Short mmCIF file of C-alpha atoms and ligand atoms in Angstrom, two decimals:
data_model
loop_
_atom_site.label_atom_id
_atom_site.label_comp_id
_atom_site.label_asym_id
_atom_site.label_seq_id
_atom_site.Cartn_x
_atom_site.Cartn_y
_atom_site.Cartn_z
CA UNK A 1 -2.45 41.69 -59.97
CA UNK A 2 -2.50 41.17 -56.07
CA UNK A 3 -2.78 37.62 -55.92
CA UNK A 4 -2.90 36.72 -51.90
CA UNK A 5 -3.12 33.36 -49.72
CA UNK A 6 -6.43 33.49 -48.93
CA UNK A 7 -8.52 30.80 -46.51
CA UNK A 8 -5.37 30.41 -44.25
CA UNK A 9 -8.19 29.64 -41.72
CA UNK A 10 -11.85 27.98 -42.42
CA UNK A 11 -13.90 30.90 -43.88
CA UNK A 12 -17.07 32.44 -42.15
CA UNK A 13 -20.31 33.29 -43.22
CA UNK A 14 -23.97 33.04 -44.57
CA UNK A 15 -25.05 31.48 -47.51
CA UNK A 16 -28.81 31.50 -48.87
CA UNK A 17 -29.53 27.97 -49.96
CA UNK A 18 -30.92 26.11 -46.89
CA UNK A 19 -33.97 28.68 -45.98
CA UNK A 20 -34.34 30.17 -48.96
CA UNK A 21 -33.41 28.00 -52.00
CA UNK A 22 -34.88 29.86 -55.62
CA UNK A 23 -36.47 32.99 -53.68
CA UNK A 24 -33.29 35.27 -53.62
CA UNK A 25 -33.18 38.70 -54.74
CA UNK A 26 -31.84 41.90 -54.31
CA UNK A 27 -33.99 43.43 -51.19
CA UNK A 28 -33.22 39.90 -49.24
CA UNK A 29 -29.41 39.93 -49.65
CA UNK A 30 -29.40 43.43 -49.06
CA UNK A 31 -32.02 42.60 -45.44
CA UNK A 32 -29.21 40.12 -44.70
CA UNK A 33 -26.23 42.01 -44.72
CA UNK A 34 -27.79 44.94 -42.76
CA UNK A 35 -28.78 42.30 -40.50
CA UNK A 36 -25.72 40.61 -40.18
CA UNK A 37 -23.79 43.72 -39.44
CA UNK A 38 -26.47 45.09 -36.96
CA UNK A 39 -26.55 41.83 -34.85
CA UNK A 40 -22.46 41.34 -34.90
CA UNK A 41 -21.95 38.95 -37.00
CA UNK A 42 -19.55 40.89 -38.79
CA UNK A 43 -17.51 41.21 -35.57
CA UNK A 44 -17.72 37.95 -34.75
CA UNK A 45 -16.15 36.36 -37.73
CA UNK A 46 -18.93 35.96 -40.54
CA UNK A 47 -17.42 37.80 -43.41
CA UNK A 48 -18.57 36.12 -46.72
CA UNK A 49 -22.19 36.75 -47.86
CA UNK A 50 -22.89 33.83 -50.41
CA UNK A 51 -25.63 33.84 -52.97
CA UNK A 52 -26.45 30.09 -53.69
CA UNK A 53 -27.75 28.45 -57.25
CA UNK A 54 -31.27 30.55 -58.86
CA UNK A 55 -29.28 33.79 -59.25
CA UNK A 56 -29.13 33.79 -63.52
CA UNK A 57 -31.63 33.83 -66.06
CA UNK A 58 -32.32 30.18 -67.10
CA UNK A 59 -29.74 30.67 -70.27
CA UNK A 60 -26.72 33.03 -71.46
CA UNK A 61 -27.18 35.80 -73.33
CA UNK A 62 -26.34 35.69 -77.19
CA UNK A 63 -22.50 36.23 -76.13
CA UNK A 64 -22.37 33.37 -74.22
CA UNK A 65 -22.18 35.08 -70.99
CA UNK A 66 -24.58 34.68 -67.56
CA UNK A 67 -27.27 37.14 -67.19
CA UNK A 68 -28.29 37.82 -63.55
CA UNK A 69 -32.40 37.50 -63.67
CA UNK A 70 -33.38 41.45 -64.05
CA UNK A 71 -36.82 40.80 -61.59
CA UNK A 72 -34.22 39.57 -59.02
CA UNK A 73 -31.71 41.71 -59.17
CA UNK A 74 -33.15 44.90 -60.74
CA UNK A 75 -29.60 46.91 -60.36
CA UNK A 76 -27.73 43.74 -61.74
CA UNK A 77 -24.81 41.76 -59.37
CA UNK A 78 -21.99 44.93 -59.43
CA UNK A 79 -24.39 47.03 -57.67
CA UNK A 80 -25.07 44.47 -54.89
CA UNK A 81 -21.57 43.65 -54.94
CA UNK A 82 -20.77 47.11 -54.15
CA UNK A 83 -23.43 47.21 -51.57
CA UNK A 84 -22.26 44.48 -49.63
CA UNK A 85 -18.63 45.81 -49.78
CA UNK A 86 -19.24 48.91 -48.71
CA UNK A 87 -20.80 47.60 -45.54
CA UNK A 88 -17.44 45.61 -45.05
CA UNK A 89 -18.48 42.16 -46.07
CA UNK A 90 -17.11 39.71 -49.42
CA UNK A 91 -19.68 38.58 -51.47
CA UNK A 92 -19.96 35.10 -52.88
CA UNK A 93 -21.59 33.79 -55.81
CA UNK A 94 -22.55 30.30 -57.17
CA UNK A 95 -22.04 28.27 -60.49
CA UNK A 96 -21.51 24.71 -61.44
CA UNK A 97 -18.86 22.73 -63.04
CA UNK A 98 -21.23 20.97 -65.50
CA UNK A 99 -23.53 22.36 -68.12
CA UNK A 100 -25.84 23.15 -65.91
CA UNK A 101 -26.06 23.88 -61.92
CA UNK A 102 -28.26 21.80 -59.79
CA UNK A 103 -31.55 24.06 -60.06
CA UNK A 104 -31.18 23.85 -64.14
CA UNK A 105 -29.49 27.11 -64.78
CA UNK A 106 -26.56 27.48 -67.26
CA UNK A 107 -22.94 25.72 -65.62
CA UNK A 108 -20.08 26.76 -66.24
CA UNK A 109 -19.15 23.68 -68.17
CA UNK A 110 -16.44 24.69 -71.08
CA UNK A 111 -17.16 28.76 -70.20
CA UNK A 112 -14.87 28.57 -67.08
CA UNK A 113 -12.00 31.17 -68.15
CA UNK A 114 -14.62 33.46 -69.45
CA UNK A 115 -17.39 33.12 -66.13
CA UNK A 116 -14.28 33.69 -64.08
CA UNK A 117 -13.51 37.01 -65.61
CA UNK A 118 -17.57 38.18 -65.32
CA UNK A 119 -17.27 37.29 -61.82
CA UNK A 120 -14.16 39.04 -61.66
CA UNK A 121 -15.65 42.12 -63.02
CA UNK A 122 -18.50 41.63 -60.95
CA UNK A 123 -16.63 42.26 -57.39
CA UNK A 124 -17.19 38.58 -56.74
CA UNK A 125 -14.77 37.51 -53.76
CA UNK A 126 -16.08 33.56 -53.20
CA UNK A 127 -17.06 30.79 -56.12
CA UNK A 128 -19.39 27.97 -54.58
CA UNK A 129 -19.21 25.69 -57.49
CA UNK A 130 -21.52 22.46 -57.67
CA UNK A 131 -20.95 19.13 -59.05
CA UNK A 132 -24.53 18.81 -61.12
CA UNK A 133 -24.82 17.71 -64.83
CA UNK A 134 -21.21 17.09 -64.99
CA UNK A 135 -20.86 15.31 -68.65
CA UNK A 136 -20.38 11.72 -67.92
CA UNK A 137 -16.83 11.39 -69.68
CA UNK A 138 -15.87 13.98 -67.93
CA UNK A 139 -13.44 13.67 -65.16
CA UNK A 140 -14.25 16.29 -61.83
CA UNK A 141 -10.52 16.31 -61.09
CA UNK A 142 -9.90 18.08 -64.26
CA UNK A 143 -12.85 20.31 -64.21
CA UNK A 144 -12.23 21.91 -60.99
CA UNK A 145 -8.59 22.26 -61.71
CA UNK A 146 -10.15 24.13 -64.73
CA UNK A 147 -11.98 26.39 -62.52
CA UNK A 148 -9.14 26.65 -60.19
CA UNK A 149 -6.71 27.81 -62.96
CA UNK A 150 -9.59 30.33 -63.90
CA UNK A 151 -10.27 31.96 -60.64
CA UNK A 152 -6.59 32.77 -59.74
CA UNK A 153 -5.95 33.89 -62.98
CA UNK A 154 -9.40 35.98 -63.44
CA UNK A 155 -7.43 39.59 -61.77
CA UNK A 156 -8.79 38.95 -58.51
CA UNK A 157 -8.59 37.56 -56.06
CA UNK A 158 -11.62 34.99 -55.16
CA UNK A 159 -11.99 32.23 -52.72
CA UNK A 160 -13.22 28.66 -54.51
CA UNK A 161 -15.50 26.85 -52.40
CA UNK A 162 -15.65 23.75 -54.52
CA UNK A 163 -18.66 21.46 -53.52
CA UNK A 164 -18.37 18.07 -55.03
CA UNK A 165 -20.26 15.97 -51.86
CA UNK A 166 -17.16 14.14 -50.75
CA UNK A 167 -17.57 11.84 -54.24
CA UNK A 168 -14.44 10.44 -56.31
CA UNK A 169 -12.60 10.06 -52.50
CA UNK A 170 -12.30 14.11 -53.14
CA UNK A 171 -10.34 14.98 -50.19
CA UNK A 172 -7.20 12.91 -51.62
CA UNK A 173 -6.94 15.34 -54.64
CA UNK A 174 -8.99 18.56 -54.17
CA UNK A 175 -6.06 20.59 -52.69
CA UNK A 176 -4.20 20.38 -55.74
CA UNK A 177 -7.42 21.63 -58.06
CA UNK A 178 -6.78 25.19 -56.03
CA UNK A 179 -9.86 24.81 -53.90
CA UNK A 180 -10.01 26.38 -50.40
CA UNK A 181 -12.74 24.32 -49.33
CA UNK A 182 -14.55 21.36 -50.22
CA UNK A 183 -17.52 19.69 -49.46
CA UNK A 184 -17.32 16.56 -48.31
CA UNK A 185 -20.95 15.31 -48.17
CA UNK A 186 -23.97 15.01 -49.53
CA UNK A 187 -26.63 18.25 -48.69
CA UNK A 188 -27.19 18.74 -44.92
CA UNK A 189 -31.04 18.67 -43.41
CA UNK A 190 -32.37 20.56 -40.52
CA UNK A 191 -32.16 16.92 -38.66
CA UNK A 192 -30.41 15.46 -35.69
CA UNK A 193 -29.82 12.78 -38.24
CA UNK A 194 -28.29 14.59 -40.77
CA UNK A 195 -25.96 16.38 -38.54
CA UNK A 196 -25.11 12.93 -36.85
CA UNK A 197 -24.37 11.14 -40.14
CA UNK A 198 -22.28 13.82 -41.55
CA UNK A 199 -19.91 14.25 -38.62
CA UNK A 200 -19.54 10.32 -37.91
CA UNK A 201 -18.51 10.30 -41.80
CA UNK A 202 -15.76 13.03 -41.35
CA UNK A 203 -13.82 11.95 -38.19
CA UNK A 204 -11.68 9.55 -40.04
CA UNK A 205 -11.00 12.22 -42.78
CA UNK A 206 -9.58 15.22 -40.74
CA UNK A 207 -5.80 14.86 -41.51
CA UNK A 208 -6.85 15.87 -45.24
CA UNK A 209 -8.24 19.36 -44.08
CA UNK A 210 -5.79 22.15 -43.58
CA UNK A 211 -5.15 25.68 -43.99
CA UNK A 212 -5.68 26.93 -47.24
CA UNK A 213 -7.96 23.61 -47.88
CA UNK A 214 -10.51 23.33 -45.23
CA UNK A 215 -12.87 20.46 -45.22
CA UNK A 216 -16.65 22.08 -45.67
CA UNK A 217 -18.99 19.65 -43.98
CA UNK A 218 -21.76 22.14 -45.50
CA UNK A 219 -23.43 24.86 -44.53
CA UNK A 220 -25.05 25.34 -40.63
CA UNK A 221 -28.83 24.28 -40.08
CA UNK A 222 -28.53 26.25 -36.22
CA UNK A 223 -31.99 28.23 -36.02
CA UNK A 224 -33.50 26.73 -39.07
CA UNK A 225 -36.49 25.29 -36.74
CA UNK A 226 -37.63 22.86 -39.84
CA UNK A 227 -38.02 26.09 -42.08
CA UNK A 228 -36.22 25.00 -45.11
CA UNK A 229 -36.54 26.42 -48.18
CA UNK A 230 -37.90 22.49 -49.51
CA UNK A 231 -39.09 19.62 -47.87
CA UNK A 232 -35.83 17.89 -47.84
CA UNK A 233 -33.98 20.68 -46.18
CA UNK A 234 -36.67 21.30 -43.51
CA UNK A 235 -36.68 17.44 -42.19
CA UNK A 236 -38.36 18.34 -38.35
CA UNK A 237 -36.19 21.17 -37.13
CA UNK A 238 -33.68 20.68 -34.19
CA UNK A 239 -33.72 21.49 -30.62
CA UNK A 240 -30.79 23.69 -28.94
CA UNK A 241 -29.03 21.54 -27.79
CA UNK A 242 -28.90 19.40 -30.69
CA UNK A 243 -28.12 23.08 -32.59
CA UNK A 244 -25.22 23.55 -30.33
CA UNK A 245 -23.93 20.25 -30.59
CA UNK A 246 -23.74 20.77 -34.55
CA UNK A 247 -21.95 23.74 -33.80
CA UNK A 248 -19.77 22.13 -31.77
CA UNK A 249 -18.81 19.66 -33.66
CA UNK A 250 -18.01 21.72 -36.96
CA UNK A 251 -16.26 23.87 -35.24
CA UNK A 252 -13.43 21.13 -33.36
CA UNK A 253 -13.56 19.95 -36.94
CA UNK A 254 -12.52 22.63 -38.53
CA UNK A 255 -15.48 23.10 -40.95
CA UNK A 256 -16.13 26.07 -42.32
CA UNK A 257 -18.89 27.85 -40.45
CA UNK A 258 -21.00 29.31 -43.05
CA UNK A 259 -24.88 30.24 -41.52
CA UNK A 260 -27.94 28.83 -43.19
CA UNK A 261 -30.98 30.07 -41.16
CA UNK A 262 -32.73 33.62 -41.90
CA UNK A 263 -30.35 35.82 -39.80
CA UNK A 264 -33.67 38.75 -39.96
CA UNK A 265 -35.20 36.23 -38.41
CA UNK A 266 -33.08 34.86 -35.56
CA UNK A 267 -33.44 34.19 -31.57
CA UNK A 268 -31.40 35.15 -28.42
CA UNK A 269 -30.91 30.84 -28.57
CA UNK A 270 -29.47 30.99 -31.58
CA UNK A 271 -27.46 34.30 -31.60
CA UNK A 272 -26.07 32.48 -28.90
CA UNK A 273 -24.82 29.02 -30.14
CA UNK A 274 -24.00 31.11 -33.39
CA UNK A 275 -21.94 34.07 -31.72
CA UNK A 276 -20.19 32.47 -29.32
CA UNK A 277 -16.09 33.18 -29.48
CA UNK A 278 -14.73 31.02 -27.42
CA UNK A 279 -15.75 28.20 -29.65
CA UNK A 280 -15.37 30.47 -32.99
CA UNK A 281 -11.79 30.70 -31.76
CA UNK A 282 -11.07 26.90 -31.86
CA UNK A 283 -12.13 26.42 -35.26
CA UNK A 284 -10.39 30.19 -36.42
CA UNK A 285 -6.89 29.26 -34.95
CA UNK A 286 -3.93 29.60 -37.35
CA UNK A 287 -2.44 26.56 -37.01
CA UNK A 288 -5.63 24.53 -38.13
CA UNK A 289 -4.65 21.43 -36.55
CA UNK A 290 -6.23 18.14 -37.29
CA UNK A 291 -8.52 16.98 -33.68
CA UNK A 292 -7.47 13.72 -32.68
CA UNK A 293 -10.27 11.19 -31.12
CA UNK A 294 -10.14 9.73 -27.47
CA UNK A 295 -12.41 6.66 -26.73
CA UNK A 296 -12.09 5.99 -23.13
CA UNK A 297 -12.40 2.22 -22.75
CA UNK A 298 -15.29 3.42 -20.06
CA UNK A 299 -17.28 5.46 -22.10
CA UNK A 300 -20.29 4.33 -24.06
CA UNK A 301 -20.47 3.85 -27.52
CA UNK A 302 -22.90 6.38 -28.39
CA UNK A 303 -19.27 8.94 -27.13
CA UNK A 304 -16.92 10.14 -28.06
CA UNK A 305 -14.18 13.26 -27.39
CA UNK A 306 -12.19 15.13 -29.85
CA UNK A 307 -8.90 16.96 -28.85
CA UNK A 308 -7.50 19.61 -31.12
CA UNK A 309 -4.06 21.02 -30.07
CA UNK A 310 -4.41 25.26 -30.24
CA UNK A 311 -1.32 27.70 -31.36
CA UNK A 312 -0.93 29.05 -27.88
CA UNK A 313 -0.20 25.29 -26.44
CA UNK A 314 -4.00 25.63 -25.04
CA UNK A 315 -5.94 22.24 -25.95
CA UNK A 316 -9.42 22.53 -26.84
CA UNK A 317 -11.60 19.25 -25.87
CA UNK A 318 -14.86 18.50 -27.20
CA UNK A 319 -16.99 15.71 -25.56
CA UNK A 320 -20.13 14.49 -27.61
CA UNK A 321 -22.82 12.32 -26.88
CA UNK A 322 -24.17 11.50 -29.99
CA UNK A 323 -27.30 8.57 -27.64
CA UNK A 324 -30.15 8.85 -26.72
CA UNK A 325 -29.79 9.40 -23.33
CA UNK A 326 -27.40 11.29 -20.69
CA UNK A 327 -23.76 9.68 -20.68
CA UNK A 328 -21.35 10.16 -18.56
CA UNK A 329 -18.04 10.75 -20.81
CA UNK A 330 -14.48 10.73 -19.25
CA UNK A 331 -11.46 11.98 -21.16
CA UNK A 332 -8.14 10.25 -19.25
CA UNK A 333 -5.25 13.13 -19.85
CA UNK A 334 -2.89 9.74 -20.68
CA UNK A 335 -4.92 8.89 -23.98
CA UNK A 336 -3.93 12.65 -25.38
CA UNK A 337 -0.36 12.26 -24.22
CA UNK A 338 -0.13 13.75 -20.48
CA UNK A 339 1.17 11.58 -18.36
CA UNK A 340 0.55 11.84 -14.47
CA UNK A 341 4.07 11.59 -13.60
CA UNK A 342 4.61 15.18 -15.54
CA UNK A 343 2.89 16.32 -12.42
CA UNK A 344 1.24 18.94 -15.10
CA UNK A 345 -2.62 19.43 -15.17
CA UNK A 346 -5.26 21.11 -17.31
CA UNK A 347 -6.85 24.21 -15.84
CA UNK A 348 -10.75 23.73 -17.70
CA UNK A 349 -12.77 26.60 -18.90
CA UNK A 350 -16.87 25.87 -20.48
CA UNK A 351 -16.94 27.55 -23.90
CA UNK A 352 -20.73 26.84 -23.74
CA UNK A 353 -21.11 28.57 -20.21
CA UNK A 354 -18.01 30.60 -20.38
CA UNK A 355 -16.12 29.66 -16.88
CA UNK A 356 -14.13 28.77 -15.49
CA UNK A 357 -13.61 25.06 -13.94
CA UNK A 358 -10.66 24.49 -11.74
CA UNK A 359 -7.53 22.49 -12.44
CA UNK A 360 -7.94 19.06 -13.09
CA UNK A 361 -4.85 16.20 -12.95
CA UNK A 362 -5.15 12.52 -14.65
CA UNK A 363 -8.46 12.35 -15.61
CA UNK A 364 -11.69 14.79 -16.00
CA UNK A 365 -15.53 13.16 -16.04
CA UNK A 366 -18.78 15.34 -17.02
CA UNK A 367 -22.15 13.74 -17.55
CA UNK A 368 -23.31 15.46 -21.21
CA UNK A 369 -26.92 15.24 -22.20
CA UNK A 370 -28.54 13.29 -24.81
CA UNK A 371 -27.59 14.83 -28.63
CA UNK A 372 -25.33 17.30 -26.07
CA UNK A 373 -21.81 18.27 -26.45
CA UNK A 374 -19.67 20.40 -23.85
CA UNK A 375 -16.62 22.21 -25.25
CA UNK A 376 -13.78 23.52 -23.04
CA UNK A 377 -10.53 25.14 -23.23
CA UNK A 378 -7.62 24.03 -21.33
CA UNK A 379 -4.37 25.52 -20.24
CA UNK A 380 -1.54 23.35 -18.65
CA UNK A 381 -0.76 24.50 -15.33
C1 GLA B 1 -26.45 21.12 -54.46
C2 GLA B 1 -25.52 21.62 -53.36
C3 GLA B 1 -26.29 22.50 -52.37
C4 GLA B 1 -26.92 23.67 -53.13
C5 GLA B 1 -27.79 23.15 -54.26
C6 GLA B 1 -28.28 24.27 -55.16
O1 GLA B 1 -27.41 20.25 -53.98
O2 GLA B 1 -24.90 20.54 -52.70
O3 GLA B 1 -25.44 22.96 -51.35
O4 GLA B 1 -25.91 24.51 -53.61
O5 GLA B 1 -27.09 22.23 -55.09
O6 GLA B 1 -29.07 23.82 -56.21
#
């Protein structure tokens, strides 16, 4: 068996459940991946194609095994697996470590080593696996070692996205279960709010997301425009900016980047925020290094800037304005470790606007927008 390091860096891609929720099927996974690969996304990054909880009939067969739902997926999951390979993507499935997932359909609760193996067979390359009707005397470190042990010994090789919402201080243990990614909150909404509350809760967590292990601060809401697939994920919608500034921010933080809105679907705004390499190559580089935060004594609260040191020696800089109004935010080179005396300053380039900025020495000031972020790359000089 080829077992591989997989996830060295956070993995990209789509996943169904925040537009579409139950109403997957065949002829919409199918729409997406021609879609995806049409538009670029491929290119750009966004390999995994992830099909979220509703998949499976509502119980196992008389064997004990899952059972894809035949008016769903008419051709059954190896056919759409093979689809979706041949046009170059992974495919990603969904199950639960309780008895059953979070929509009511079977779990994988005490079938692990045998729903590995299906998925296995079925050209499955990604496991999301949920946290829902976990027995109560059960303990999730144990259960998602379970699932760990299962995957990388189920003959191939498949990513485990494990998604326990950041409960049972996850991040101290997770790495161990075998998981390359973990969700550390509770379900995103398409709301400024949500995306507010879910990075302010992950700053002081980033030294526990690495390679191989990659905090998931859950999947994108960019271009959802309030159309969730429920009420809870719709929540109002977003503006751009506020889109971007999501992006932004998973992106310094090393999130996963895994798309949520109907890609069929999707605007020149959003292709945009969603496409954009110079900030895909922050959160892709190999290294994976943990962003530091810089609160200059001068900025207001409602700021801050993250710093995340790059393999080349470039330093990527990320300056948020999380208010209600414009702020002006300064980042002072000292706070990250340059001192003036080095006579060494940091030639900018926009990520967002892709140019170039000059060379700035001690200090650098921009005013960012309300719910804005600016991103830049910087080479000493
Ligand atoms: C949980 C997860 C979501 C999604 C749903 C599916 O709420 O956190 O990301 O997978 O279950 O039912």
């Amino acid at each position: 068996m080829s077992r591989k390091a997989m996830c060295a860096v956070p993995p990209m891609g789509w996943n169904s459940w925040n537009t579409f929720t139950e109403n997957i099927n065949e002829d919409l996974v199918k729409e997406t991946v021609d879609s995806m690969k049409e538009q670029g996304f491929l290119e750009a990054g966004y390999e995994y194609v992830v099909m979220d909880d509703c998949w499976s009939l509502r119980e196992r067969d008389s064997e004990g095994k899952l059972v894809a739902d035949p008016e769903k997926f008419p051709n059954g999951i190896k056919a759409l697996a093979d689809y979706i390979h041949a046009k170059g993507f992974k495919f990603g499935m969904y199950s639960c470590c309780g008895t059953r997932t979070c929509a009511n359909y079977p779990g994988s609760f005490e079938h692990e080593f045998e729903d590995a193996k299906q998925f296995a067979r079925w050209g499955v390359d990604y496991l999301k696996y949920d946290n829902c009707f976990k027995p109560q005397n059960q303990d999730g470190r144990t259960l998602y070692r379970r699932m760990g042990m299962a995957l990388a010994n189920s003959g191939r090789d498949i990513v485990f996205s494990a998604c326990q919402w950041g409960t049972d201080s996850v991040h101290e243990w997770i790495r161990s279960s075998g998981a390359h990614l973990f969700r550390s909150t509770e379900d995103i909404n398409d709301s400024w709010h949500s995306i507010k509350d879910i990075a302010l809760s992950q700053l002081d967590k980033q030294a526990f997301s690495g390679s191989y292990c990659h905090n998931d601060m859950d999947m994108l809401v960019v271009g959802m425009y309030g159309k969730g697939g429920n009420e809870y994920i719709s929540a109002g919608g977003c503006t751009d900016e506020e889109y971007q500034t999501h992006f932004s921010l998973w992106a310094m933080m090393n999130s996963p980047l895994m798309i949520g809105c109907d890609i069929r679907k999707i605007n020149d705004a959003t292709k945009k925020i969603l496409l954009n390499q110079d900030i895909i190559a922050i959160n892709q580089d190999i290294e994976c290094r943990s962003p530091f935060q810089l609160n200059c004594v001068s900025n207001s609260i409602d700021t801050f800037v993250l710093v995340k040191f790059l393999s080349n020696g470039d330093i990527a800089v990320g300056m948020f304005n999380l208010g209600d109004v414009p702020a002006m935010v300064t980042v002072d080179f000292w706070d990250m470790g340059l001192t003036a005396g080095s006579g060494r300053g940091l030639e900018f380039y926009d990520c967002i606007k892709h140019e170039n900025i000059g060379v700035k020495k001690e200090i650098f000031s921009e005013t960012v927008a309300a719910h804005g972020s600016k991103v830049y790359r910087c080479k000493m000089v």
